[in-house]
Structures are given as C-alpha cells and as structure tokens.
Amino acid sequence: MNNAHDDGSPHAFDETDGPADMNGTEGIDGMDGFDDDADDELDDGPDDSGAFEGDDSLDNDLLEETLRQAAAIMDPVPAQLRQTAVEAYALYALDTRLAELTFDSLVHGLPIRGAVDAPRMLTFRTDELTVDIEVTAHGLMGQLLPPQGARIEVLRGPQLTSPPALTADNLGRFAAELPVTGPFALRLRTNAETVMTEWLRA
C-alpha cells in the first residue's frame, strides 16, 4: 500500500522543516517584524535631545512664582509683622537716629545686698539726647535729658496691635504701668527728631 511519500504527492508536514519554513520567512531580512532599513534611517536622523535645554530656567521661574503665590494665599505674612520689619529698616533712614546703650545695671551695676526684684536701670545716648529708664516688674519710668516733651512708643517685638504710646512732659519725665517682657525698644519722637533705642531683652 502506497502512502503520500510513495506517490510523490505533497505532504502536509515534514519533520525536517523548521518554523521558518512554515512561515515562509527563511532567509528574509527583518524576520523579527521590523525593517532594518527603517531603523537605520531613524538612527541617522537629527538629534532633537538638546532642543529644549533652555526651558529649564523658564520652568524654574514658573515654579518659583507659583510657590510664591500659594504661600501668599495659604500663609500670608501678618500685617503687624510686616510693619515691624519696616520699622526696623527705618533705623537706617536719615531722619531716625539710634540711641546706643551705654549703661545696663545687669552688666555694669553692683549687686545690692538683700534687694529683691531690684529695678533695672538703662541709659541710652545720642550726641544730643540721653534717655534714662528704670524697668520694674510693674512697668517703666524714665526721663529725657535735656528735658523736653516727646511721644514715646514701646515696641515689644511682633504684635497684633499698635504699640502703646507714652507722653513725656516738658521736664522729660514719663511713666507707665506697662510690664515689659521679651525683646523691647523705645521710639521717641521729639520736636526735632526721631530716636530709637537699641533692642534689649527684659
């Protein structure tokens, strides 16, 4: 009995045939499904990787501006803190003079035996003005030399309200039941000038 091999008819499958024979791709370039020539053309094309190198600074500026706007909305600077910063900068203004600390009883004074809660004595000076201050747990009092009237503001660091103001009489005397804690300074407005003392900690 003859089979398909005996009569020479085409056979459906030959064990010697490989997958390449079945697909008809044996000996054909690009049998992996890609065109090698197309790959070469892409490799030889212009390199656009550096086309956007200059955009980094633009992106950084945009990010910085976005963060600034977000901070202004979510965490704004308190108005009084901004005002304090402006006032501190005013020390450099031509119409404001700085009164330097020349005496502090905590540093220069001699301890008094048996004294409890002794007042702190402070002296500030400019070329034309001397400010003597006595600070206690209950408030402060002082005098301007030479004697003259003045409006005196007690600055006590960042605060949500306007600083308390005192008035020195014609003899230069002033006093207030105003406990002073933390950093503080005095700003004096006389008829001739504006003077600000150095900041101290009570």
PDB file of C-alpha atoms in Angstrom:
ATOM      1  CA  MET A   1       0.000   0.000   0.000  1.00  0.00           C
ATOM      2  CA  ASN A   2       1.428   3.233  -1.087  1.00  0.00           C
ATOM      3  CA  ASN A   3       1.498   6.321   1.146  1.00  0.00           C
ATOM      4  CA  ALA A   4       1.832  10.032   0.329  1.00  0.00           C
ATOM      5  CA  HIS A   5       5.601   9.734   0.137  1.00  0.00           C
ATOM      6  CA  ASP A   6       5.476   6.887  -2.334  1.00  0.00           C
ATOM      7  CA  ASP A   7       3.292   8.566  -4.934  1.00  0.00           C
ATOM      8  CA  GLY A   8       5.155  11.902  -4.733  1.00  0.00           C
ATOM      9  CA  SER A   9       2.134  13.924  -3.590  1.00  0.00           C
ATOM     10  CA  PRO A  10       2.802  16.989  -1.386  1.00  0.00           C
ATOM     11  CA  HIS A  11       2.992  16.164   2.269  1.00  0.00           C
ATOM     12  CA  ALA A  12       1.302  18.226   4.949  1.00  0.00           C
ATOM     13  CA  PHE A  13       4.225  18.309   7.353  1.00  0.00           C
ATOM     14  CA  ASP A  14       7.838  17.324   7.224  1.00  0.00           C
ATOM     15  CA  GLU A  15       9.754  16.945  10.476  1.00  0.00           C
ATOM     16  CA  THR A  16      12.828  18.426   8.794  1.00  0.00           C
ATOM     17  CA  ASP A  17      11.013  21.648   8.139  1.00  0.00           C
ATOM     18  CA  GLY A  18      11.590  24.374  10.811  1.00  0.00           C
ATOM     19  CA  PRO A  19       9.354  27.209  11.867  1.00  0.00           C
ATOM     20  CA  ALA A  20      10.987  29.441   9.311  1.00  0.00           C
ATOM     21  CA  ASP A  21       9.847  27.040   6.549  1.00  0.00           C
ATOM     22  CA  MET A  22       6.289  27.095   7.875  1.00  0.00           C
ATOM     23  CA  ASN A  23       6.047  30.882   7.884  1.00  0.00           C
ATOM     24  CA  GLY A  24       7.865  31.367   4.658  1.00  0.00           C
ATOM     25  CA  THR A  25      10.373  33.758   6.201  1.00  0.00           C
ATOM     26  CA  GLU A  26      13.572  31.785   5.905  1.00  0.00           C
ATOM     27  CA  GLY A  27      16.400  33.884   4.528  1.00  0.00           C
ATOM     28  CA  ILE A  28      14.401  37.146   4.657  1.00  0.00           C
ATOM     29  CA  ASP A  29      15.869  40.182   6.406  1.00  0.00           C
ATOM     30  CA  GLY A  30      13.825  41.569   9.250  1.00  0.00           C
ATOM     31  CA  MET A  31      12.188  38.306  10.208  1.00  0.00           C
ATOM     32  CA  ASP A  32      11.615  39.785  13.660  1.00  0.00           C
ATOM     33  CA  GLY A  33       8.910  42.049  12.244  1.00  0.00           C
ATOM     34  CA  PHE A  34      10.970  45.265  11.951  1.00  0.00           C
ATOM     35  CA  ASP A  35      12.524  46.837   8.932  1.00  0.00           C
ATOM     36  CA  ASP A  36      16.282  47.165   9.435  1.00  0.00           C
ATOM     37  CA  ASP A  37      16.480  49.961   6.852  1.00  0.00           C
ATOM     38  CA  ALA A  38      13.877  51.986   8.763  1.00  0.00           C
ATOM     39  CA  ASP A  39      15.880  51.583  11.957  1.00  0.00           C
ATOM     40  CA  ASP A  40      18.977  52.889  10.203  1.00  0.00           C
ATOM     41  CA  GLU A  41      17.082  55.919   8.941  1.00  0.00           C
ATOM     42  CA  LEU A  42      15.869  56.711  12.455  1.00  0.00           C
ATOM     43  CA  ASP A  43      19.391  56.376  13.855  1.00  0.00           C
ATOM     44  CA  ASP A  44      20.783  58.697  11.209  1.00  0.00           C
ATOM     45  CA  GLY A  45      18.103  61.382  11.775  1.00  0.00           C
ATOM     46  CA  PRO A  46      18.663  64.716  13.539  1.00  0.00           C
ATOM     47  CA  ASP A  47      19.128  64.642  17.321  1.00  0.00           C
ATOM     48  CA  ASP A  48      16.499  66.838  18.967  1.00  0.00           C
ATOM     49  CA  SER A  49      17.507  65.981  22.523  1.00  0.00           C
ATOM     50  CA  GLY A  50      19.052  69.414  23.079  1.00  0.00           C
ATOM     51  CA  ALA A  51      16.203  71.393  21.555  1.00  0.00           C
ATOM     52  CA  PHE A  52      14.633  72.172  24.919  1.00  0.00           C
ATOM     53  CA  GLU A  53      17.734  72.653  27.043  1.00  0.00           C
ATOM     54  CA  GLY A  54      16.921  76.346  27.504  1.00  0.00           C
ATOM     55  CA  ASP A  55      13.498  75.615  29.029  1.00  0.00           C
ATOM     56  CA  ASP A  56      14.898  74.670  32.456  1.00  0.00           C
ATOM     57  CA  SER A  57      15.285  78.259  33.639  1.00  0.00           C
ATOM     58  CA  LEU A  58      11.793  79.117  32.380  1.00  0.00           C
ATOM     59  CA  ASP A  59      10.312  76.146  34.245  1.00  0.00           C
ATOM     60  CA  ASN A  60      12.164  77.126  37.439  1.00  0.00           C
ATOM     61  CA  ASP A  61      10.879  80.703  37.237  1.00  0.00           C
ATOM     62  CA  LEU A  62       7.324  79.474  36.720  1.00  0.00           C
ATOM     63  CA  LEU A  63       7.589  77.075  39.664  1.00  0.00           C
ATOM     64  CA  GLU A  64       9.023  79.786  41.916  1.00  0.00           C
ATOM     65  CA  GLU A  65       6.221  82.204  41.031  1.00  0.00           C
ATOM     66  CA  THR A  66       3.584  79.509  41.610  1.00  0.00           C
ATOM     67  CA  LEU A  67       5.001  78.677  45.046  1.00  0.00           C
ATOM     68  CA  ARG A  68       5.161  82.381  45.947  1.00  0.00           C
ATOM     69  CA  GLN A  69       1.504  82.880  45.066  1.00  0.00           C
ATOM     70  CA  ALA A  70       0.498  79.764  47.008  1.00  0.00           C
ATOM     71  CA  ALA A  71       2.402  80.951  50.091  1.00  0.00           C
ATOM     72  CA  ALA A  72       0.781  84.377  49.885  1.00  0.00           C
ATOM     73  CA  ILE A  73      -2.651  82.726  49.936  1.00  0.00           C
ATOM     74  CA  MET A  74      -2.071  79.873  52.388  1.00  0.00           C
ATOM     75  CA  ASP A  75       0.428  81.507  54.776  1.00  0.00           C
ATOM     76  CA  PRO A  76       0.384  85.309  54.420  1.00  0.00           C
ATOM     77  CA  VAL A  77       2.773  87.483  56.426  1.00  0.00           C
ATOM     78  CA  PRO A  78       0.893  89.136  59.342  1.00  0.00           C
ATOM     79  CA  ALA A  79       0.400  92.847  58.756  1.00  0.00           C
ATOM     80  CA  GLN A  80       1.910  93.794  62.114  1.00  0.00           C
ATOM     81  CA  LEU A  81       4.989  91.654  61.495  1.00  0.00           C
ATOM     82  CA  ARG A  82       5.438  93.363  58.149  1.00  0.00           C
ATOM     83  CA  GLN A  83       5.091  96.743  59.891  1.00  0.00           C
ATOM     84  CA  THR A  84       7.716  95.747  62.471  1.00  0.00           C
ATOM     85  CA  ALA A  85      10.115  94.836  59.687  1.00  0.00           C
ATOM     86  CA  VAL A  86       9.508  98.201  58.046  1.00  0.00           C
ATOM     87  CA  GLU A  87      10.120  99.960  61.349  1.00  0.00           C
ATOM     88  CA  ALA A  88      13.340  98.035  61.893  1.00  0.00           C
ATOM     89  CA  TYR A  89      14.519  99.087  58.456  1.00  0.00           C
ATOM     90  CA  ALA A  90      13.652 102.667  59.391  1.00  0.00           C
ATOM     91  CA  LEU A  91      16.691 102.627  61.668  1.00  0.00           C
ATOM     92  CA  TYR A  92      18.715 103.266  58.536  1.00  0.00           C
ATOM     93  CA  ALA A  93      16.601 106.225  57.483  1.00  0.00           C
ATOM     94  CA  LEU A  94      18.235 109.638  57.556  1.00  0.00           C
ATOM     95  CA  ASP A  95      15.586 111.076  59.878  1.00  0.00           C
ATOM     96  CA  THR A  96      15.882 108.337  62.537  1.00  0.00           C
ATOM     97  CA  ARG A  97      18.790 108.192  64.957  1.00  0.00           C
ATOM     98  CA  LEU A  98      19.924 105.224  67.008  1.00  0.00           C
ATOM     99  CA  ALA A  99      20.388 105.710  70.753  1.00  0.00           C
ATOM    100  CA  GLU A 100      23.133 103.350  71.867  1.00  0.00           C
ATOM    101  CA  LEU A 101      23.074 101.549  75.198  1.00  0.00           C
ATOM    102  CA  THR A 102      25.784 102.999  77.458  1.00  0.00           C
ATOM    103  CA  PHE A 103      24.713 101.607  80.837  1.00  0.00           C
ATOM    104  CA  ASP A 104      22.845  98.486  81.957  1.00  0.00           C
ATOM    105  CA  SER A 105      22.626  97.712  85.664  1.00  0.00           C
ATOM    106  CA  LEU A 106      22.535  93.987  84.908  1.00  0.00           C
ATOM    107  CA  VAL A 107      26.011  94.337  83.416  1.00  0.00           C
ATOM    108  CA  HIS A 108      27.601  97.402  84.965  1.00  0.00           C
ATOM    109  CA  GLY A 109      25.744  97.740  88.261  1.00  0.00           C
ATOM    110  CA  LEU A 110      26.864  96.394  91.647  1.00  0.00           C
ATOM    111  CA  PRO A 111      24.540  93.911  93.365  1.00  0.00           C
ATOM    112  CA  ILE A 112      22.663  95.297  96.359  1.00  0.00           C
ATOM    113  CA  ARG A 113      22.595  93.009  99.378  1.00  0.00           C
ATOM    114  CA  GLY A 114      19.084  91.933 100.334  1.00  0.00           C
ATOM    115  CA  ALA A 115      17.497  93.590  97.326  1.00  0.00           C
ATOM    116  CA  VAL A 116      14.674  91.598  95.739  1.00  0.00           C
ATOM    117  CA  ASP A 117      13.432  92.433  92.266  1.00  0.00           C
ATOM    118  CA  ALA A 118      15.675  95.466  92.054  1.00  0.00           C
ATOM    119  CA  PRO A 119      14.772  97.772  89.148  1.00  0.00           C
ATOM    120  CA  ARG A 120      16.857  97.573  86.024  1.00  0.00           C
ATOM    121  CA  MET A 121      18.498 100.852  85.155  1.00  0.00           C
ATOM    122  CA  LEU A 122      19.249 101.620  81.497  1.00  0.00           C
ATOM    123  CA  THR A 123      20.843 104.597  79.777  1.00  0.00           C
ATOM    124  CA  PHE A 124      20.770 105.280  76.037  1.00  0.00           C
ATOM    125  CA  ARG A 125      22.603 108.138  74.355  1.00  0.00           C
ATOM    126  CA  THR A 126      22.882 110.015  71.096  1.00  0.00           C
ATOM    127  CA  ASP A 127      25.065 113.067  70.564  1.00  0.00           C
ATOM    128  CA  GLU A 128      22.300 115.413  71.749  1.00  0.00           C
ATOM    129  CA  LEU A 129      19.929 113.243  73.806  1.00  0.00           C
ATOM    130  CA  THR A 130      20.150 110.969  76.856  1.00  0.00           C
ATOM    131  CA  VAL A 131      17.363 108.571  77.817  1.00  0.00           C
ATOM    132  CA  ASP A 132      17.391 107.161  81.364  1.00  0.00           C
ATOM    133  CA  ILE A 133      14.963 104.294  82.003  1.00  0.00           C
ATOM    134  CA  GLU A 134      14.000 102.309  85.080  1.00  0.00           C
ATOM    135  CA  VAL A 135      12.328  98.972  84.336  1.00  0.00           C
ATOM    136  CA  THR A 136      10.456  97.005  87.013  1.00  0.00           C
ATOM    137  CA  ALA A 137       8.066  94.077  87.032  1.00  0.00           C
ATOM    138  CA  HIS A 138       5.159  96.557  87.115  1.00  0.00           C
ATOM    139  CA  GLY A 139       6.186  98.958  84.384  1.00  0.00           C
ATOM    140  CA  LEU A 140       8.742 101.535  83.439  1.00  0.00           C
ATOM    141  CA  MET A 141       9.593 105.152  84.065  1.00  0.00           C
ATOM    142  CA  GLY A 142      12.270 107.446  82.727  1.00  0.00           C
ATOM    143  CA  GLN A 143      13.469 110.891  81.773  1.00  0.00           C
ATOM    144  CA  LEU A 144      14.913 112.657  78.754  1.00  0.00           C
ATOM    145  CA  LEU A 145      17.948 114.918  79.060  1.00  0.00           C
ATOM    146  CA  PRO A 146      17.947 117.715  78.168  1.00  0.00           C
ATOM    147  CA  PRO A 147      14.329 117.901  79.393  1.00  0.00           C
ATOM    148  CA  GLN A 148      11.785 118.117  76.604  1.00  0.00           C
ATOM    149  CA  GLY A 149       8.428 116.792  75.590  1.00  0.00           C
ATOM    150  CA  ALA A 150       8.169 113.739  73.365  1.00  0.00           C
ATOM    151  CA  ARG A 151       5.885 110.971  72.230  1.00  0.00           C
ATOM    152  CA  ILE A 152       7.330 107.572  73.206  1.00  0.00           C
ATOM    153  CA  GLU A 153       6.267 104.224  71.711  1.00  0.00           C
ATOM    154  CA  VAL A 154       7.124 100.989  73.500  1.00  0.00           C
ATOM    155  CA  LEU A 155       7.982  98.368  70.891  1.00  0.00           C
ATOM    156  CA  ARG A 156       7.800  94.779  72.072  1.00  0.00           C
ATOM    157  CA  GLY A 157       8.549  92.643  69.040  1.00  0.00           C
ATOM    158  CA  PRO A 158       5.878  91.312  66.666  1.00  0.00           C
ATOM    159  CA  GLN A 159       2.435  92.300  67.973  1.00  0.00           C
ATOM    160  CA  LEU A 160      -1.043  92.385  66.516  1.00  0.00           C
ATOM    161  CA  THR A 161      -1.934  95.869  67.743  1.00  0.00           C
ATOM    162  CA  SER A 162      -0.323  99.285  67.610  1.00  0.00           C
ATOM    163  CA  PRO A 163       2.431  99.758  70.198  1.00  0.00           C
ATOM    164  CA  PRO A 164       1.439 101.556  73.394  1.00  0.00           C
ATOM    165  CA  ALA A 165       2.428 105.206  73.451  1.00  0.00           C
ATOM    166  CA  LEU A 166       3.567 107.397  76.359  1.00  0.00           C
ATOM    167  CA  THR A 167       3.969 111.140  76.621  1.00  0.00           C
ATOM    168  CA  ALA A 168       6.982 112.810  78.183  1.00  0.00           C
ATOM    169  CA  ASP A 169       6.145 116.102  79.869  1.00  0.00           C
ATOM    170  CA  ASN A 170       8.116 119.332  79.486  1.00  0.00           C
ATOM    171  CA  LEU A 171      10.594 118.072  82.086  1.00  0.00           C
ATOM    172  CA  GLY A 172      11.192 114.962  80.003  1.00  0.00           C
ATOM    173  CA  ARG A 173       9.553 112.611  82.506  1.00  0.00           C
ATOM    174  CA  PHE A 174       7.421 109.647  81.513  1.00  0.00           C
ATOM    175  CA  ALA A 175       5.998 106.558  83.235  1.00  0.00           C
ATOM    176  CA  ALA A 176       3.573 103.724  82.550  1.00  0.00           C
ATOM    177  CA  GLU A 177       2.253 100.671  84.362  1.00  0.00           C
ATOM    178  CA  LEU A 178       3.247  98.524  81.426  1.00  0.00           C
ATOM    179  CA  PRO A 179       5.058  95.258  82.185  1.00  0.00           C
ATOM    180  CA  VAL A 180       7.900  94.825  79.734  1.00  0.00           C
ATOM    181  CA  THR A 181       8.733  91.253  78.713  1.00  0.00           C
ATOM    182  CA  GLY A 182      10.785  89.770  75.946  1.00  0.00           C
ATOM    183  CA  PRO A 183      12.573  91.991  73.435  1.00  0.00           C
ATOM    184  CA  PHE A 184      11.700  95.668  73.608  1.00  0.00           C
ATOM    185  CA  ALA A 185      12.826  99.084  72.400  1.00  0.00           C
ATOM    186  CA  LEU A 186      11.652 102.674  72.653  1.00  0.00           C
ATOM    187  CA  ARG A 187      10.946 105.024  69.777  1.00  0.00           C
ATOM    188  CA  LEU A 188      10.937 108.673  70.755  1.00  0.00           C
ATOM    189  CA  ARG A 189       9.510 111.436  68.594  1.00  0.00           C
ATOM    190  CA  THR A 190      10.620 114.874  69.728  1.00  0.00           C
ATOM    191  CA  ASN A 191      10.045 118.191  68.020  1.00  0.00           C
ATOM    192  CA  ALA A 192      13.489 117.965  66.456  1.00  0.00           C
ATOM    193  CA  GLU A 193      13.997 114.310  65.531  1.00  0.00           C
ATOM    194  CA  THR A 194      13.000 110.658  65.852  1.00  0.00           C
ATOM    195  CA  VAL A 195      15.197 108.471  68.050  1.00  0.00           C
ATOM    196  CA  MET A 196      15.057 104.726  68.535  1.00  0.00           C
ATOM    197  CA  THR A 197      16.868 102.831  71.258  1.00  0.00           C
ATOM    198  CA  GLU A 198      18.695  99.570  70.791  1.00  0.00           C
ATOM    199  CA  TRP A 199      16.640  96.408  71.247  1.00  0.00           C
ATOM    200  CA  LEU A 200      17.054  94.665  74.589  1.00  0.00           C
ATOM    201  CA  ARG A 201      15.539  91.636  76.277  1.00  0.00           C
ATOM    202  CA  ALA A 202      13.729  92.325  79.539  1.00  0.00           C
TER     203      ALA A 202
END
